[in-house]
């Protein structure tokens, strides 16, 4: 008798009418001889029917209006779907925000060779030995070998550490703790613009171990969507924005973000007990 | 779809009625996805709002390389994924079962009602399905919802989840197998006929 497990995949393709006639024949012959698989198929079929019925879920009263109201409140009357500009420049909201606000207490940039005007004397800087040999793909992936061990053990609130990743990727790694507000974020982006930092990622410290393995990062490179993961050809200098999320970060490409601030307010401020990490990765395009 | 293309163009140009129509066209699907994904009506409503906010924000970046439908499902899955991880983070447990009777997915597992001869019964199965879906690993839950609830094609699922077709196939098979096992364990789907108890590998139930 045949091994039923081998027919399992055929059963599912059969249910979805995805089988070639020849495969259909193979399955039919097996089913004729195997009551267990026949019953299994019948169960799957019942399950599938019941699942399909779940689709017709009545919409809660008022949801349509509350969606529109929510969008209107969040976007404050802006036009939808601003065409992303192809220009490699930073949206004006960043400059406006940065210009008008006093020095940021949370983020003190401390990579003198890159951001000399922001150096803070007491900011420790550590060399990260983590090498990066895989440079293809997106910058975030390229920085994958950054491990929590490369980070300072403790960081006082408001202090900033940076780690220069040597030598291959020329990534600069900023690390801060405490809440990162929208303003911090915008400021960091502006700094990134000054120094031609290619990528920018922000997240929480807890999400560091293994965070590079997160599907966010493995999938965004092939994504064409405007969802969390925006496609960026590795050949182009993009700046990425990562919006702070409770569980990691949401990536935006600047040209997708357009004129919109990431968040209208600082409501995304980190929970006090959670350490927040801001990473900036410099990504220097090799000019061959 | 030509009508939809016009609608998208109008919505992009700031036409509120067009955006509202877009919302009306997809809100059911997105809410349905979110409800089964998150298992709570409140969360599903929040998620639906968030999805359409992202649609609004990023409509300009949607260039119709893919269909709008796969595009919005993709956003839907991402929003649900985010919300769930936030929720789990707060609850510090894999699943949060609400005590209020707001959800129809919260009946406890009914081992005691299990009977091998249990006849499939639609309303009961529906209830148990909601529950079982929430017990699936998240990637399997996504694929079951997209394929068997929302009815997306394998190809569209591949686009939504950024998966190769082969992965879509194997994941669908695995998800259904798990779902069926959960339902068998809770006695909500009849067991295989026992004429050949050893063969199917299901004899332990």
Short mmCIF file of N, CA, C and O in Angstrom, two decimals, chain A residues 138-205:
data_model
loop_
_atom_site.label_atom_id
_atom_site.label_comp_id
_atom_site.label_asym_id
_atom_site.label_seq_id
_atom_site.Cartn_x
_atom_site.Cartn_y
_atom_site.Cartn_z
N UNK A 138 19.85 45.12 0.52
CA UNK A 138 19.61 46.40 1.14
C UNK A 138 20.52 46.61 2.33
O UNK A 138 21.10 45.69 2.87
N UNK A 139 20.63 47.85 2.69
CA UNK A 139 21.55 48.20 3.74
C UNK A 139 21.22 47.56 5.06
O UNK A 139 22.11 47.19 5.81
N UNK A 140 19.98 47.41 5.30
CA UNK A 140 19.60 46.84 6.58
C UNK A 140 20.08 45.41 6.68
O UNK A 140 20.59 44.97 7.69
N UNK A 141 19.95 44.72 5.61
CA UNK A 141 20.45 43.35 5.59
C UNK A 141 21.96 43.32 5.71
O UNK A 141 22.51 42.48 6.38
N UNK A 142 22.55 44.28 5.07
CA UNK A 142 24.00 44.28 5.06
C UNK A 142 24.55 44.43 6.47
O UNK A 142 25.63 43.97 6.78
N UNK A 143 23.79 45.05 7.30
CA UNK A 143 24.25 45.28 8.66
C UNK A 143 23.91 44.12 9.58
O UNK A 143 24.09 44.21 10.77
N UNK A 144 23.46 43.06 9.01
CA UNK A 144 22.98 41.94 9.81
C UNK A 144 23.92 41.45 10.90
O UNK A 144 23.48 41.09 11.97
N UNK A 145 25.22 41.42 10.64
CA UNK A 145 26.09 40.89 11.68
C UNK A 145 26.16 41.74 12.94
O UNK A 145 26.78 41.33 13.90
N UNK A 146 25.56 42.87 12.94
CA UNK A 146 25.56 43.65 14.18
C UNK A 146 24.82 42.85 15.24
O UNK A 146 23.66 42.51 15.06
N UNK A 147 25.49 42.56 16.27
CA UNK A 147 24.85 41.77 17.32
C UNK A 147 24.73 42.62 18.57
O UNK A 147 25.44 43.60 18.74
N UNK A 148 23.85 42.21 19.43
CA UNK A 148 23.72 42.98 20.67
C UNK A 148 25.05 43.08 21.39
O UNK A 148 25.31 44.04 22.08
N UNK A 149 25.89 42.09 21.22
CA UNK A 149 27.16 42.12 21.92
C UNK A 149 28.04 43.27 21.45
O UNK A 149 28.96 43.68 22.14
N UNK A 150 27.73 43.76 20.28
CA UNK A 150 28.50 44.89 19.79
C UNK A 150 28.06 46.19 20.45
O UNK A 150 28.68 47.23 20.27
N UNK A 151 27.01 46.10 21.20
CA UNK A 151 26.48 47.30 21.81
C UNK A 151 27.03 47.43 23.22
O UNK A 151 27.34 46.45 23.87
N UNK A 152 27.13 48.64 23.67
CA UNK A 152 27.54 48.84 25.06
C UNK A 152 26.55 48.14 25.97
O UNK A 152 25.38 48.02 25.65
N UNK A 153 27.07 47.68 27.08
CA UNK A 153 26.19 46.93 27.97
C UNK A 153 25.08 47.79 28.53
O UNK A 153 23.93 47.42 28.57
N UNK A 154 25.48 48.93 28.99
CA UNK A 154 24.46 49.80 29.53
C UNK A 154 24.62 51.18 28.92
O UNK A 154 25.70 51.62 28.62
N UNK A 155 23.55 51.79 28.77
CA UNK A 155 23.57 53.15 28.24
C UNK A 155 22.68 53.99 29.14
O UNK A 155 21.52 53.67 29.34
N UNK A 156 23.26 55.01 29.66
CA UNK A 156 22.46 55.88 30.51
C UNK A 156 21.41 56.58 29.66
O UNK A 156 21.60 56.81 28.47
N UNK A 157 20.33 56.88 30.29
CA UNK A 157 19.29 57.58 29.55
C UNK A 157 19.86 58.86 28.96
O UNK A 157 20.55 59.62 29.62
N UNK A 158 19.56 59.05 27.75
CA UNK A 158 19.98 60.28 27.12
C UNK A 158 21.38 60.20 26.54
O UNK A 158 21.80 61.07 25.82
N UNK A 159 22.08 59.16 26.87
CA UNK A 159 23.42 59.03 26.33
C UNK A 159 23.34 58.37 24.96
O UNK A 159 22.38 57.72 24.61
N UNK A 160 24.38 58.56 24.24
CA UNK A 160 24.39 58.00 22.90
C UNK A 160 25.70 57.30 22.64
O UNK A 160 26.76 57.81 22.97
N UNK A 161 25.61 56.15 22.15
CA UNK A 161 26.82 55.44 21.78
C UNK A 161 26.80 55.18 20.29
O UNK A 161 25.76 55.08 19.68
N UNK A 162 27.94 55.09 19.80
CA UNK A 162 27.98 54.73 18.40
C UNK A 162 29.02 53.66 18.18
O UNK A 162 29.97 53.54 18.93
N UNK A 163 28.79 52.89 17.22
CA UNK A 163 29.71 51.83 16.89
C UNK A 163 30.02 51.94 15.42
O UNK A 163 29.11 52.04 14.60
N UNK A 164 31.26 52.01 15.14
CA UNK A 164 31.63 52.02 13.73
C UNK A 164 31.85 50.58 13.29
O UNK A 164 32.66 49.86 13.88
N UNK A 165 31.14 50.21 12.34
CA UNK A 165 31.30 48.84 11.86
C UNK A 165 32.43 48.83 10.85
O UNK A 165 32.40 49.53 9.86
N UNK A 166 33.38 48.04 11.16
CA UNK A 166 34.60 48.01 10.35
C UNK A 166 34.70 46.76 9.51
O UNK A 166 34.30 45.70 9.95
N UNK A 167 35.38 46.85 8.44
CA UNK A 167 35.54 48.08 7.69
C UNK A 167 34.60 48.10 6.50
O UNK A 167 34.38 49.15 5.88
N UNK A 168 34.09 46.91 6.25
CA UNK A 168 33.48 46.73 4.93
C UNK A 168 32.27 47.62 4.69
O UNK A 168 32.13 48.25 3.65
N UNK A 169 31.41 47.69 5.66
CA UNK A 169 30.14 48.32 5.32
C UNK A 169 30.07 49.79 5.68
O UNK A 169 29.13 50.46 5.32
N UNK A 170 31.06 50.26 6.41
CA UNK A 170 31.09 51.66 6.78
C UNK A 170 29.77 52.10 7.42
O UNK A 170 29.31 53.20 7.23
N UNK A 171 29.22 51.20 8.13
CA UNK A 171 27.96 51.54 8.79
C UNK A 171 28.24 52.26 10.09
O UNK A 171 29.22 51.99 10.78
N UNK A 172 27.41 53.15 10.37
CA UNK A 172 27.53 53.85 11.65
C UNK A 172 26.32 53.47 12.47
O UNK A 172 25.20 53.46 11.98
N UNK A 173 26.58 53.18 13.64
CA UNK A 173 25.56 52.59 14.46
C UNK A 173 25.33 53.48 15.66
O UNK A 173 26.20 53.65 16.50
N UNK A 174 24.24 54.11 15.68
CA UNK A 174 23.94 54.98 16.80
C UNK A 174 23.02 54.26 17.75
O UNK A 174 22.14 53.54 17.34
N UNK A 175 23.27 54.50 18.93
CA UNK A 175 22.51 53.76 19.92
C UNK A 175 22.09 54.73 21.01
O UNK A 175 22.89 55.46 21.56
N UNK A 176 20.87 54.72 21.26
CA UNK A 176 20.42 55.59 22.34
C UNK A 176 19.40 54.84 23.15
O UNK A 176 18.90 53.80 22.76
N UNK A 177 19.12 55.37 24.28
CA UNK A 177 18.08 54.73 25.08
C UNK A 177 17.07 55.79 25.46
O UNK A 177 17.29 56.98 25.26
N UNK A 178 16.02 55.33 26.01
CA UNK A 178 14.96 56.26 26.34
C UNK A 178 14.05 56.42 25.16
O UNK A 178 14.31 55.89 24.08
N UNK A 179 12.99 57.14 25.37
CA UNK A 179 12.02 57.26 24.29
C UNK A 179 12.60 58.01 23.09
O UNK A 179 13.30 58.98 23.25
N UNK A 180 12.34 57.51 21.97
CA UNK A 180 12.70 58.23 20.76
C UNK A 180 11.42 58.83 20.20
O UNK A 180 10.48 58.13 19.87
N UNK A 181 11.42 60.09 20.14
CA UNK A 181 10.20 60.75 19.70
C UNK A 181 10.26 61.01 18.20
O UNK A 181 11.28 60.79 17.56
N UNK A 182 9.18 61.45 17.71
CA UNK A 182 9.15 61.78 16.29
C UNK A 182 10.22 62.83 15.98
O UNK A 182 10.90 62.76 14.97
N UNK A 183 10.36 63.74 16.91
CA UNK A 183 11.34 64.79 16.68
C UNK A 183 12.75 64.21 16.59
O UNK A 183 13.52 64.53 15.71
N UNK A 184 13.07 63.33 17.50
CA UNK A 184 14.38 62.68 17.46
C UNK A 184 14.59 62.04 16.12
O UNK A 184 15.67 62.10 15.53
N UNK A 185 13.55 61.45 15.72
CA UNK A 185 13.62 60.69 14.51
C UNK A 185 13.86 61.59 13.30
O UNK A 185 14.71 61.33 12.46
N UNK A 186 13.11 62.66 13.28
CA UNK A 186 13.27 63.60 12.17
C UNK A 186 14.66 64.21 12.19
O UNK A 186 15.28 64.42 11.16
N UNK A 187 15.11 64.45 13.39
CA UNK A 187 16.42 65.04 13.52
C UNK A 187 17.48 64.07 13.01
O UNK A 187 18.42 64.45 12.31
N UNK A 188 17.29 62.85 13.38
CA UNK A 188 18.24 61.84 12.93
C UNK A 188 18.25 61.75 11.41
O UNK A 188 19.31 61.60 10.80
N UNK A 189 17.11 61.86 10.86
CA UNK A 189 17.03 61.80 9.40
C UNK A 189 17.77 62.99 8.80
O UNK A 189 18.49 62.86 7.81
N UNK A 190 17.60 64.14 9.43
CA UNK A 190 18.27 65.33 8.92
C UNK A 190 19.78 65.16 9.02
O UNK A 190 20.52 65.50 8.11
N UNK A 191 20.22 64.60 10.13
CA UNK A 191 21.64 64.33 10.27
C UNK A 191 22.09 63.37 9.20
O UNK A 191 23.18 63.50 8.64
N UNK A 192 21.26 62.42 8.98
CA UNK A 192 21.61 61.43 7.97
C UNK A 192 21.78 62.10 6.62
O UNK A 192 22.65 61.75 5.84
N UNK A 193 20.95 63.08 6.39
CA UNK A 193 21.03 63.78 5.11
C UNK A 193 22.35 64.54 5.02
O UNK A 193 23.03 64.53 4.01
N UNK A 194 22.71 65.18 6.13
CA UNK A 194 23.96 65.92 6.17
C UNK A 194 25.14 65.05 5.82
O UNK A 194 26.09 65.48 5.19
N UNK A 195 25.09 63.87 6.32
CA UNK A 195 26.26 63.03 6.22
C UNK A 195 26.10 61.93 5.18
O UNK A 195 26.86 60.99 5.15
N UNK A 196 25.11 62.05 4.42
CA UNK A 196 24.85 61.10 3.36
C UNK A 196 24.77 59.67 3.88
O UNK A 196 25.27 58.73 3.28
N UNK A 197 24.20 59.57 5.01
CA UNK A 197 23.97 58.23 5.53
C UNK A 197 22.88 57.58 4.71
O UNK A 197 21.85 58.19 4.44
N UNK A 198 23.13 56.41 4.35
CA UNK A 198 22.22 55.79 3.39
C UNK A 198 20.99 55.16 3.98
O UNK A 198 19.94 55.18 3.39
N UNK A 199 21.11 54.65 5.14
CA UNK A 199 19.98 53.93 5.69
C UNK A 199 19.78 54.30 7.14
O UNK A 199 20.73 54.64 7.83
N UNK A 200 18.61 54.17 7.52
CA UNK A 200 18.30 54.56 8.87
C UNK A 200 17.29 53.58 9.42
O UNK A 200 16.29 53.30 8.80
N UNK A 201 17.62 53.07 10.54
CA UNK A 201 16.74 52.08 11.13
C UNK A 201 16.56 52.40 12.60
O UNK A 201 17.49 52.78 13.28
N UNK A 202 15.38 52.25 13.05
CA UNK A 202 15.14 52.50 14.46
C UNK A 202 14.34 51.35 15.03
O UNK A 202 13.45 50.83 14.38
N UNK A 203 14.67 50.98 16.19
CA UNK A 203 13.90 49.90 16.78
C UNK A 203 14.13 49.83 18.27
O UNK A 203 14.80 50.69 18.84
N UNK A 204 13.58 48.85 18.85
CA UNK A 204 13.76 48.69 20.28
C UNK A 204 14.84 47.67 20.57
O UNK A 204 15.08 46.76 19.82
N UNK A 205 15.43 47.88 21.70
CA UNK A 205 16.57 47.05 22.02
C UNK A 205 16.18 45.57 22.10
O UNK A 205 16.92 44.70 21.67
#
